[in-house]
Amino acid sequence: ESGTSLAAKATNTETVEEVVSSIQAITRAWQSRITQTMQLAQTVAQARRQLRRGEWSKLWKSERMPFAKRKGEMLVVIGDRLSWANAQTIAHFPAEWSILYQLTRLSQPSIEHFIETKAIHPKLTLKEAKALLAPDKSKQASTKPTNVQRRLNQLRKWVEERTTFWTATERELCR
């Protein structure tokens, strides 16, 4: 019986070690995914810069590319606009190219700010990325006149321009 429990413990220990090893391998692969996406983007961007006029389109017409031209164009933008990012910054990026493409619409200081505030993180969704691009609604309301305000200003201006031609009775109605 004691021999059986020792064998079971050894099997359990091996299983735990296998699980831990698997977790580490998966984590490494997941972390390298963003690096691979950025490398792909930089490679596509470099190819785009090196190709002469018309060759970029020929590349896609050959139907030998592993993805569509639109994805290639997005990868070029990612490769060009995020080329400033170092490994430490890239570690905070999501791996999905469509989300990275949305982030390219932000300035470098904005991206750095959003990383510091943890708004940009590896699990960022496309919806969250798009929300980072949306202007602050509270600032808009205070600086941009609403449609009602605009219409009232137009009416005020119209009334001021015409009051000199009104009769006393018409002016009295405005009070």
Short mmCIF file of C-alpha atoms in Angstrom, two decimals:
data_model
loop_
_atom_site.label_atom_id
_atom_site.label_comp_id
_atom_site.label_asym_id
_atom_site.label_seq_id
_atom_site.Cartn_x
_atom_site.Cartn_y
_atom_site.Cartn_z
CA GLU A 1 0.00 0.00 0.00
CA SER A 2 2.81 2.41 0.86
CA GLY A 3 4.47 1.60 -2.45
CA THR A 4 1.23 2.46 -4.24
CA SER A 5 0.89 5.83 -2.48
CA LEU A 6 4.53 6.68 -3.28
CA ALA A 7 3.86 5.93 -6.94
CA ALA A 8 0.68 8.04 -6.83
CA LYS A 9 2.59 10.93 -5.21
CA ALA A 10 5.31 10.68 -7.82
CA THR A 11 2.67 10.72 -10.57
CA ASN A 12 0.95 13.72 -8.95
CA THR A 13 4.27 15.57 -8.69
CA GLU A 14 5.02 14.84 -12.34
CA THR A 15 1.52 16.01 -13.29
CA VAL A 16 1.95 19.27 -11.35
CA GLU A 17 5.33 19.84 -12.99
CA GLU A 18 3.82 19.16 -16.41
CA VAL A 19 0.98 21.62 -15.71
CA VAL A 20 3.41 24.30 -14.51
CA SER A 21 5.61 23.69 -17.54
CA SER A 22 2.59 23.95 -19.84
CA ILE A 23 1.48 27.20 -18.20
CA GLN A 24 4.95 28.67 -18.67
CA ALA A 25 5.10 27.58 -22.32
CA ILE A 26 1.64 29.01 -23.05
CA THR A 27 2.50 32.27 -21.28
CA ARG A 28 5.71 32.63 -23.32
CA ALA A 29 3.81 31.95 -26.54
CA TRP A 30 1.12 34.47 -25.60
CA GLN A 31 3.70 37.13 -24.75
CA SER A 32 5.56 36.52 -28.00
CA ARG A 33 2.31 36.92 -29.95
CA ILE A 34 2.38 40.73 -29.70
CA THR A 35 6.08 40.73 -30.60
CA GLN A 36 5.27 38.59 -33.64
CA THR A 37 2.42 40.91 -34.67
CA MET A 38 4.71 43.95 -34.39
CA GLN A 39 7.47 42.16 -36.31
CA LEU A 40 4.98 41.24 -39.04
CA ALA A 41 3.77 44.85 -39.20
CA GLN A 42 7.33 46.17 -39.45
CA THR A 43 8.21 43.60 -42.13
CA VAL A 44 5.14 44.49 -44.22
CA ALA A 45 5.83 48.22 -43.78
CA GLN A 46 9.44 47.75 -44.86
CA ALA A 47 8.36 45.73 -47.91
CA ARG A 48 5.88 48.48 -48.82
CA ARG A 49 8.62 51.12 -48.66
CA GLN A 50 11.02 49.03 -50.74
CA LEU A 51 8.61 48.15 -53.53
CA ARG A 52 8.52 50.43 -56.54
CA ARG A 53 5.39 52.07 -57.85
CA GLY A 54 2.83 49.45 -58.89
CA GLU A 55 4.68 46.52 -57.32
CA TRP A 56 2.63 46.71 -54.09
CA SER A 57 -0.56 46.10 -56.07
CA LYS A 58 1.10 43.32 -58.08
CA LEU A 59 2.02 41.65 -54.81
CA TRP A 60 -1.66 41.37 -53.88
CA LYS A 61 -2.83 40.46 -57.37
CA SER A 62 -0.48 37.46 -57.29
CA GLU A 63 -2.83 35.89 -54.71
CA ARG A 64 0.17 34.41 -52.92
CA MET A 65 -0.11 36.59 -49.83
CA PRO A 66 -1.45 34.87 -46.70
CA PHE A 67 -3.89 37.71 -45.99
CA ALA A 68 -5.91 40.36 -47.81
CA LYS A 69 -4.55 43.66 -49.13
CA ARG A 70 -6.59 45.67 -46.57
CA LYS A 71 -4.93 43.81 -43.70
CA GLY A 72 -1.59 44.45 -45.36
CA GLU A 73 -2.35 48.17 -45.54
CA MET A 74 -3.33 48.20 -41.87
CA LEU A 75 -0.13 46.37 -40.95
CA VAL A 76 1.87 49.02 -42.85
CA VAL A 77 0.22 51.72 -40.76
CA ILE A 78 0.93 49.79 -37.55
CA GLY A 79 4.56 49.20 -38.57
CA ASP A 80 5.10 52.86 -39.46
CA ARG A 81 3.18 54.64 -36.70
CA LEU A 82 4.20 52.39 -33.82
CA SER A 83 7.84 52.00 -34.87
CA TRP A 84 8.85 54.21 -31.91
CA ALA A 85 7.61 51.63 -29.39
CA ASN A 86 10.27 49.68 -27.54
CA ALA A 87 9.90 46.16 -26.06
CA GLN A 88 8.69 47.54 -22.73
CA THR A 89 5.92 49.55 -24.43
CA ILE A 90 5.00 46.71 -26.78
CA ALA A 91 4.48 44.44 -23.77
CA HIS A 92 1.42 46.57 -22.88
CA PHE A 93 -0.14 46.31 -26.36
CA PRO A 94 -2.85 43.83 -27.32
CA ALA A 95 -1.74 41.27 -29.90
CA GLU A 96 -4.66 41.70 -32.30
CA TRP A 97 -3.69 43.74 -35.36
CA SER A 98 -7.16 45.31 -35.70
CA ILE A 99 -6.89 46.76 -32.18
CA LEU A 100 -3.33 47.95 -32.79
CA TYR A 101 -4.56 49.66 -35.94
CA GLN A 102 -7.05 51.65 -33.85
CA LEU A 103 -4.27 52.64 -31.44
CA THR A 104 -2.24 54.08 -34.34
CA ARG A 105 -4.82 56.87 -34.51
CA LEU A 106 -3.60 58.12 -31.11
CA SER A 107 -0.52 60.27 -30.63
CA GLN A 108 2.55 58.80 -28.95
CA PRO A 109 2.00 60.89 -25.77
CA SER A 110 -1.62 59.70 -25.63
CA ILE A 111 -0.59 56.07 -25.99
CA GLU A 112 2.03 56.49 -23.26
CA HIS A 113 -0.55 58.16 -21.00
CA PHE A 114 -3.07 55.38 -21.59
CA ILE A 115 -0.42 52.77 -20.81
CA GLU A 116 0.44 54.55 -17.54
CA THR A 117 -3.23 54.69 -16.54
CA LYS A 118 -3.62 51.05 -17.62
CA ALA A 119 -6.27 51.94 -20.20
CA ILE A 120 -4.04 50.23 -22.79
CA HIS A 121 -3.23 46.68 -21.72
CA PRO A 122 -2.73 43.28 -23.41
CA LYS A 123 -6.40 42.29 -23.01
CA LEU A 124 -7.75 45.53 -24.54
CA THR A 125 -10.79 44.91 -26.74
CA LEU A 126 -11.61 46.60 -30.04
CA LYS A 127 -14.56 48.37 -28.42
CA GLU A 128 -12.33 49.70 -25.61
CA ALA A 129 -9.72 50.86 -28.12
CA LYS A 130 -12.34 52.75 -30.12
CA ALA A 131 -13.61 54.36 -26.90
CA LEU A 132 -10.09 55.74 -26.30
CA LEU A 133 -10.40 57.55 -29.64
CA ALA A 134 -13.76 59.13 -28.84
CA PRO A 135 -13.53 62.76 -27.74
CA ASP A 136 -14.60 63.61 -24.22
CA LYS A 137 -18.33 64.41 -24.42
CA SER A 138 -18.27 66.69 -21.35
CA LYS A 139 -15.66 68.93 -23.01
CA GLN A 140 -17.70 69.06 -26.21
CA ALA A 141 -20.83 70.20 -24.41
CA SER A 142 -19.08 73.10 -22.73
CA THR A 143 -17.16 74.38 -25.77
CA LYS A 144 -19.36 73.57 -28.75
CA PRO A 145 -22.77 75.27 -28.94
CA THR A 146 -25.72 72.93 -29.24
CA ASN A 147 -28.09 73.08 -32.17
CA VAL A 148 -30.67 74.92 -30.01
CA GLN A 149 -28.08 77.51 -28.97
CA ARG A 150 -27.03 77.98 -32.58
CA ARG A 151 -30.65 78.48 -33.70
CA LEU A 152 -31.36 80.97 -30.89
CA ASN A 153 -28.24 82.95 -31.81
CA GLN A 154 -29.39 83.06 -35.44
CA LEU A 155 -32.83 84.25 -34.36
CA ARG A 156 -31.34 86.92 -32.06
CA LYS A 157 -29.15 88.17 -34.89
CA TRP A 158 -32.12 88.23 -37.30
CA VAL A 159 -34.24 90.18 -34.80
CA GLU A 160 -31.44 92.71 -34.11
CA GLU A 161 -30.93 93.32 -37.85
CA ARG A 162 -34.62 94.01 -38.46
CA THR A 163 -35.86 95.85 -35.35
CA THR A 164 -35.07 99.25 -36.82
CA PHE A 165 -37.69 98.63 -39.51
CA TRP A 166 -40.39 97.48 -37.08
CA THR A 167 -43.24 99.56 -35.88
CA ALA A 168 -43.53 100.48 -32.20
CA THR A 169 -46.22 97.84 -31.76
CA GLU A 170 -43.99 95.09 -33.20
CA ARG A 171 -41.10 96.14 -30.95
CA GLU A 172 -43.44 96.06 -27.96
CA LEU A 173 -44.30 92.42 -28.74
CA CYS A 174 -40.62 91.45 -28.30
CA ARG A 175 -40.49 92.61 -24.69
#
